[in-house]
Coordinates of C-alpha atoms in Angstrom, one line a residue:
M1 CA 66.5 43.1 16.0
S2 CA 66.6 41.0 13.2
G3 CA 69.3 38.2 13.3
R4 CA 70.0 38.3 9.6
A5 CA 72.7 39.7 7.9
Q6 CA 72.6 41.8 4.8
L7 CA 75.2 42.1 1.9
M8 CA 75.5 45.3 -0.2
W9 CA 76.1 44.6 -3.9
D10 CA 75.3 46.2 -6.9
D11 CA 77.4 44.8 -10.3
A12 CA 77.8 48.7 -10.6
V13 CA 80.2 49.1 -8.4
T14 CA 82.8 46.9 -10.4
G15 CA 82.8 50.2 -12.5
Y16 CA 85.0 51.4 -9.8
D17 CA 87.9 51.1 -12.3
F18 CA 91.3 53.2 -12.4
G19 CA 92.7 51.4 -15.6
P20 CA 94.1 48.3 -16.5
E21 CA 97.5 49.4 -15.2
H22 CA 96.4 50.1 -11.7
P23 CA 96.6 47.9 -8.6
M24 CA 93.1 48.1 -7.7
D25 CA 91.5 45.7 -10.1
P26 CA 87.6 45.7 -9.8
V27 CA 88.1 42.1 -10.6
R28 CA 88.5 41.5 -7.3
L29 CA 84.8 42.6 -6.2
D30 CA 83.4 40.4 -9.1
L31 CA 85.5 37.5 -7.8
T32 CA 84.7 37.9 -4.4
R33 CA 80.6 38.0 -5.0
K34 CA 80.8 34.7 -7.1
L35 CA 83.0 32.7 -4.5
I36 CA 80.1 34.2 -1.6
G37 CA 77.6 32.6 -4.2
A38 CA 79.4 29.3 -4.7
F39 CA 79.2 28.7 -1.4
G40 CA 75.6 29.5 -1.1
L41 CA 75.7 31.9 1.2
D42 CA 73.5 33.9 -0.6
Q43 CA 70.9 31.5 1.1
E44 CA 72.3 33.0 4.5
L45 CA 71.7 36.7 4.2
K46 CA 69.6 38.9 2.2
V47 CA 71.5 40.4 -0.8
V48 CA 70.5 44.3 -1.3
A49 CA 71.5 47.2 -3.8
A50 CA 71.2 50.7 -2.4
Q51 CA 70.8 54.1 -4.2
P52 CA 73.8 56.0 -4.6
A53 CA 75.1 58.8 -2.2
G54 CA 73.2 62.0 -3.2
D55 CA 74.7 65.4 -2.9
S56 CA 73.4 66.5 0.9
T57 CA 75.0 62.7 2.0
L58 CA 78.0 62.9 0.8
Q59 CA 78.4 66.6 2.3
L60 CA 78.2 65.0 5.8
V61 CA 81.9 64.6 5.1
H62 CA 82.8 66.0 1.8
R63 CA 83.4 69.5 0.7
E64 CA 80.9 70.8 -1.7
D65 CA 84.0 71.9 -4.1
F66 CA 85.4 68.8 -3.9
I67 CA 82.6 67.1 -4.7
A68 CA 81.9 69.3 -7.5
A69 CA 85.6 68.8 -8.9
V70 CA 84.7 64.9 -8.9
K71 CA 81.7 65.5 -11.0
A72 CA 83.8 67.6 -13.3
A73 CA 86.3 64.7 -13.9
S74 CA 83.8 62.3 -14.2
A75 CA 82.1 64.3 -17.2
D76 CA 85.6 64.9 -18.8
P77 CA 88.4 63.0 -17.0
G78 CA 90.9 65.1 -19.1
A79 CA 89.8 68.1 -17.2
A80 CA 90.5 66.6 -13.7
D81 CA 92.2 69.1 -11.3
P82 CA 94.9 67.5 -9.5
S83 CA 94.9 69.9 -6.2
Y84 CA 91.9 67.8 -5.4
G85 CA 93.6 64.3 -5.4
I86 CA 91.9 63.3 -8.8
G87 CA 93.6 62.8 -11.9
T88 CA 96.9 61.5 -10.4
P89 CA 99.2 58.2 -10.8
D90 CA 97.0 57.1 -7.1
D91 CA 93.6 58.4 -8.5
P92 CA 93.5 58.7 -12.2
A93 CA 90.2 60.2 -13.2
F94 CA 87.9 58.0 -15.2
A95 CA 84.4 58.3 -16.9
G96 CA 81.5 58.1 -14.4
M97 CA 83.8 58.3 -11.2
H98 CA 81.4 60.3 -9.4
E99 CA 78.6 58.0 -10.2
V100 CA 80.6 54.8 -9.1
S101 CA 81.9 56.0 -6.0
A102 CA 78.7 57.7 -4.9
L103 CA 77.1 54.2 -5.2
I104 CA 79.8 52.5 -3.6
A105 CA 79.1 55.3 -0.5
G106 CA 75.3 55.1 -0.7
Q107 CA 76.0 50.9 0.0
S108 CA 77.7 51.8 3.2
V109 CA 75.3 54.5 4.3
A110 CA 72.3 52.1 3.4
A111 CA 73.9 49.6 5.6
A112 CA 74.1 51.7 8.5
E113 CA 70.8 52.6 8.4
A114 CA 69.4 49.4 8.0
I115 CA 71.3 48.2 11.3
W116 CA 70.2 51.3 13.4
R117 CA 67.0 50.8 12.1
G118 CA 67.2 47.1 13.5
D119 CA 66.2 45.7 10.4
V120 CA 69.7 43.6 10.4
A121 CA 72.1 43.1 13.0
H122 CA 75.3 42.8 10.2
A123 CA 75.7 44.1 7.5
V124 CA 79.1 43.7 4.7
N125 CA 80.0 46.2 1.8
F126 CA 83.2 44.7 0.6
A127 CA 83.3 47.0 -2.1
G128 CA 83.6 50.1 0.5
G129 CA 86.2 50.6 3.4
L130 CA 87.9 53.7 1.0
H131 CA 89.6 54.7 4.1
H132 CA 91.6 57.7 2.5
A133 CA 89.3 59.8 1.1
M134 CA 89.6 63.3 2.6
P135 CA 86.6 65.8 3.4
G136 CA 88.1 68.2 0.6
G137 CA 90.4 65.5 -1.7
A138 CA 90.8 61.7 -3.2
A139 CA 93.8 60.1 -2.1
G140 CA 95.2 56.5 -1.8
F141 CA 92.9 54.9 -4.2
C142 CA 89.6 56.6 -2.7
I143 CA 87.3 59.1 -4.1
Y144 CA 84.5 59.1 -1.4
N145 CA 85.1 58.0 2.1
D146 CA 82.2 55.6 2.6
A147 CA 83.4 54.4 6.0
A148 CA 83.2 57.7 7.3
L149 CA 80.2 59.1 5.6
A150 CA 78.3 55.9 7.1
I151 CA 79.4 56.9 10.4
A152 CA 78.7 60.4 9.7
R153 CA 74.6 59.1 9.0
L154 CA 75.1 57.2 12.2
L155 CA 75.5 60.2 14.2
E156 CA 73.2 62.2 12.4
L157 CA 70.5 59.3 13.1
G158 CA 71.1 60.0 16.8
A159 CA 74.1 57.4 17.5
E160 CA 75.9 58.7 20.6
R161 CA 78.9 56.8 20.1
V162 CA 80.3 54.6 17.6
A163 CA 83.4 52.7 17.4
Y164 CA 85.5 52.3 14.0
V165 CA 88.5 49.5 13.7
D166 CA 90.9 49.4 10.9
V167 CA 92.6 46.5 10.4
D168 CA 93.8 47.6 6.8
V169 CA 97.9 47.6 6.2
H170 CA 97.6 51.1 5.6
H171 CA 96.5 53.8 8.3
G172 CA 92.7 54.8 8.3
D173 CA 93.8 58.5 8.0
G174 CA 90.7 59.7 6.4
V175 CA 88.4 58.5 9.1
Q176 CA 90.5 59.4 11.3
A177 CA 90.4 63.1 10.2
A178 CA 86.8 63.3 9.6
F179 CA 86.4 62.2 13.2
W180 CA 89.4 63.9 14.9
D181 CA 87.5 66.4 17.4
D182 CA 84.5 64.2 17.8
P183 CA 84.3 62.1 21.3
R184 CA 81.0 60.3 19.7
V185 CA 83.5 58.3 17.2
L186 CA 86.6 55.9 18.3
T187 CA 88.8 55.4 15.8
I188 CA 91.7 52.7 16.1
S189 CA 93.7 51.8 13.2
L190 CA 96.5 48.8 12.8
H191 CA 98.9 49.4 10.1
E192 CA 102.2 49.2 9.1
H193 CA 104.7 51.6 10.5
P194 CA 104.6 55.2 8.8
R195 CA 108.2 55.1 8.2
T196 CA 108.0 52.5 5.7
L197 CA 104.3 52.9 4.1
F198 CA 101.7 55.3 3.0
P199 CA 100.1 57.8 4.0
Q200 CA 102.9 58.3 6.7
T201 CA 100.6 59.0 9.3
G202 CA 99.2 56.8 12.1
W203 CA 101.7 57.4 14.7
P204 CA 101.0 56.3 18.3
E205 CA 101.2 60.4 19.4
E206 CA 97.8 60.9 17.1
T207 CA 95.3 61.1 19.7
G208 CA 92.6 63.0 18.5
G209 CA 92.2 66.9 19.4
G210 CA 89.7 69.3 20.9
A211 CA 86.9 67.3 22.6
G212 CA 88.0 64.5 21.0
E213 CA 91.7 64.2 22.5
G214 CA 92.1 60.4 23.2
S215 CA 89.2 59.4 20.5
A216 CA 91.9 58.3 17.8
V217 CA 94.3 55.2 18.6
N218 CA 97.0 54.1 16.1
V219 CA 99.0 50.9 16.6
A220 CA 102.0 51.8 13.9
L221 CA 103.0 47.7 13.2
P222 CA 106.7 47.1 12.5
A223 CA 107.5 46.0 8.6
G224 CA 107.6 41.9 8.7
T225 CA 105.3 41.7 11.3
S226 CA 103.5 38.3 11.3
D227 CA 100.3 36.6 12.7
A228 CA 101.7 36.4 16.1
G229 CA 102.4 39.7 16.7
W230 CA 99.4 41.4 14.3
L231 CA 97.2 39.1 17.0
R232 CA 98.8 40.0 19.6
A233 CA 98.5 43.8 18.9
F234 CA 95.2 43.7 17.9
H235 CA 94.1 41.8 21.3
A236 CA 96.3 43.8 23.4
V237 CA 94.6 47.3 22.4
V238 CA 91.1 46.5 20.8
P239 CA 88.7 45.0 23.0
E240 CA 89.9 46.9 25.9
L241 CA 89.0 49.8 24.4
I242 CA 85.9 48.9 22.9
G243 CA 84.7 47.6 26.4
D244 CA 85.4 50.8 28.0
F245 CA 83.8 53.1 25.3
R246 CA 80.7 50.6 24.6
P247 CA 79.7 51.7 21.2
Q248 CA 76.4 51.1 19.9
V249 CA 77.5 50.5 16.3
L250 CA 80.9 48.7 15.6
V251 CA 82.2 49.4 11.9
T252 CA 85.2 47.4 10.7
Q253 CA 87.2 47.6 7.7
H254 CA 89.1 44.9 6.7
G255 CA 91.6 45.8 4.0
A256 CA 93.1 42.6 2.8
D257 CA 96.6 43.7 1.7
T258 CA 98.0 42.9 5.4
H259 CA 98.6 39.6 3.4
F260 CA 102.1 38.3 3.1
E261 CA 101.7 37.6 -0.8
D262 CA 100.2 41.3 -1.2
P263 CA 102.4 43.5 -3.4
L264 CA 102.0 47.0 -2.2
A265 CA 102.9 46.5 1.7
H266 CA 105.3 44.6 4.2
L267 CA 103.7 42.5 6.5
A268 CA 103.3 38.9 6.8
I269 CA 99.6 37.9 8.1
S270 CA 98.0 34.8 6.7
L271 CA 94.2 34.8 5.7
D272 CA 93.8 32.1 9.1
A273 CA 95.1 35.4 11.2
Q274 CA 92.6 37.5 9.1
R275 CA 89.8 35.1 9.3
M276 CA 90.3 35.3 13.4
V277 CA 90.1 38.9 13.3
Q278 CA 87.0 38.9 11.5
S279 CA 85.8 36.6 13.8
A280 CA 86.8 38.9 16.8
C281 CA 85.2 42.0 15.5
H282 CA 82.1 40.0 15.4
D283 CA 82.6 38.8 18.8
L284 CA 83.2 42.1 20.0
A285 CA 80.2 43.8 18.3
H286 CA 77.9 41.4 20.2
E287 CA 79.5 41.8 23.6
H288 CA 79.5 45.9 23.8
A289 CA 77.3 46.6 20.8
D290 CA 74.2 44.8 21.1
G291 CA 75.4 42.7 17.7
R292 CA 75.2 46.2 15.6
W293 CA 78.3 45.5 13.0
L294 CA 78.9 46.9 9.7
A295 CA 81.9 45.5 8.0
L296 CA 83.6 47.3 4.9
G297 CA 86.4 45.9 2.3
G298 CA 89.5 48.1 1.6
G299 CA 92.9 47.5 0.3
G300 CA 93.9 44.1 -1.1
Y301 CA 96.0 43.7 -4.1
A302 CA 97.0 40.1 -4.2
I303 CA 93.3 40.1 -6.4
V304 CA 92.6 36.3 -6.8
D305 CA 94.7 34.0 -4.2
V306 CA 93.8 36.5 -1.2
V307 CA 91.1 39.0 -1.5
P308 CA 88.3 36.8 -2.8
R309 CA 88.8 34.3 0.2
S310 CA 89.5 36.9 3.0
W311 CA 85.8 38.7 2.2
T312 CA 84.2 35.6 1.8
H313 CA 85.1 34.2 5.2
L314 CA 84.2 38.0 6.7
T315 CA 80.5 37.7 4.8
A316 CA 80.1 33.9 5.8
I317 CA 80.9 35.4 9.8
A318 CA 78.4 37.9 9.3
A319 CA 76.0 35.7 7.8
G320 CA 76.4 33.5 10.8
A321 CA 77.5 30.4 8.5
P322 CA 81.1 30.6 8.8
V323 CA 83.1 28.6 6.1
D324 CA 85.4 25.8 7.1
P325 CA 89.2 27.1 6.8
A326 CA 89.8 23.5 5.7
A327 CA 87.1 23.7 2.5
E328 CA 88.2 23.6 -0.8
V329 CA 87.6 26.1 -2.9
P330 CA 84.2 25.6 -5.4
E331 CA 85.4 24.0 -8.3
E332 CA 83.3 26.5 -10.5
W333 CA 85.0 29.3 -8.8
R334 CA 88.3 28.3 -10.1
H335 CA 87.0 27.8 -13.7
E336 CA 85.8 31.4 -13.5
V337 CA 89.1 32.5 -12.3
F338 CA 91.1 31.2 -14.9
A339 CA 88.6 32.0 -17.5
R340 CA 88.7 35.6 -16.3
T341 CA 92.4 36.2 -15.3
R342 CA 94.5 33.4 -17.0
Q343 CA 95.9 32.5 -13.3
L344 CA 95.6 29.4 -11.2
A345 CA 92.9 29.6 -8.3
P346 CA 94.0 28.6 -5.1
A347 CA 92.5 25.3 -4.0
R348 CA 91.8 25.8 -0.3
M349 CA 90.2 28.7 1.8
T350 CA 93.0 29.5 4.3
D351 CA 96.8 29.1 4.5
G352 CA 96.3 26.0 6.7
R353 CA 97.9 27.7 9.8
T354 CA 96.7 27.7 13.1
P355 CA 97.9 30.9 14.6
K356 CA 98.7 31.5 18.0
W357 CA 99.7 34.5 20.1
L358 CA 101.1 35.6 23.9
D359 CA 98.3 37.9 25.3
W360 CA 99.6 41.1 26.7
A361 CA 98.6 40.4 30.1
S362 CA 101.3 37.5 30.0
G363 CA 103.8 40.7 30.3
Y364 CA 105.9 42.0 27.7
D365 CA 109.9 42.6 26.8
P366 CA 110.7 45.9 26.6
A367 CA 113.6 44.8 23.8
D368 CA 110.9 43.7 21.5
R369 CA 109.9 46.1 18.7
L370 CA 106.5 44.9 18.7
D371 CA 105.8 45.2 22.1
Q372 CA 107.6 48.5 22.1
T373 CA 104.6 49.5 19.7
I374 CA 102.0 48.0 21.6
L375 CA 103.2 50.1 24.7
A376 CA 103.7 53.0 22.7
T377 CA 99.9 52.9 21.9
R378 CA 98.5 52.3 25.5
R379 CA 100.8 54.6 26.9
A380 CA 99.5 57.7 24.3
V381 CA 95.6 57.2 24.7
F382 CA 94.7 54.6 27.6
P383 CA 95.6 57.1 30.2
Q384 CA 93.7 59.8 28.4
R385 CA 90.3 57.1 28.6
G386 CA 91.0 56.6 32.1
L387 CA 92.9 52.9 31.7
L388 CA 96.1 51.7 32.9
A389 CA 98.5 52.0 30.4

């Protein structure tokens, strides 16, 4: 297997644009790509543009009638059918919607194929991670579920065990739904508690169905959780499950909306902690999946201060050339930010924190809300997998 990493990028993905009033501003993608270039990471990985996913690929996850509805809305946004989740406030229809959504999906599918072939060990598609889209409908700013499509393609190619770890602030509901009863896919989502955040799913009791019972894992974090709690929860659940499952490929989703500056949610995570989890995912891929790692973006609505820095760190880790947390943000990028957004760019690459957490093995406090969350998840799913809760 090649040690090189692959960055999936096509300028046209910035056409995924729900309009000027929508929080998912595509400038976040362009600014991320430019920050990656400003750090010279283009020299450390291959930059590849893939073809859009065709109908047969999209149908690995999505229903034919839903794809037809997206195409119809793409050709005539005024004709969008809201029963399919399009033409809604969350997912307004726009011209070319099908084409750019299929393009983003195509990048994740092609990345999965390259990893499975052994062309590269790691691949990143930070334009992807659109984890809310369902087989029969759009939801939560997501039209086609590129993460689920990449996993479905891996299964089609012969993978027997694929693990998906989602650390977006929102529950990875669409990926969970796609593989709810499939024991070949282990889905793990750490997210803000459904009582306080969309999509109001991701309870610890959601553990999969049928043959897939025990293959869905949900850690529902209390609003206000900060670095120490987030890292404690991640390390109390994810490594043990990944080690037991022994995936052939690890797919991870790194929505940056856990950050304390994100306007749409209520966790309080720093860039430093996000970077630590990105690195932990990289290490888990090497420990348990022969290094096969597909890393995706996701949510993130602090489009200048957070998203570009977080996903540049992710790309750098995948490339084997981590950016020093103390590094200054390149001046040319800061000028670009001001020219594009009239906002002042951050000066350094992280928030300057050194997060620490208590390991679960050191014991837990039954009166602590975070520890109650972790224990609920472990009790719900670990015994089903033959592990001690």
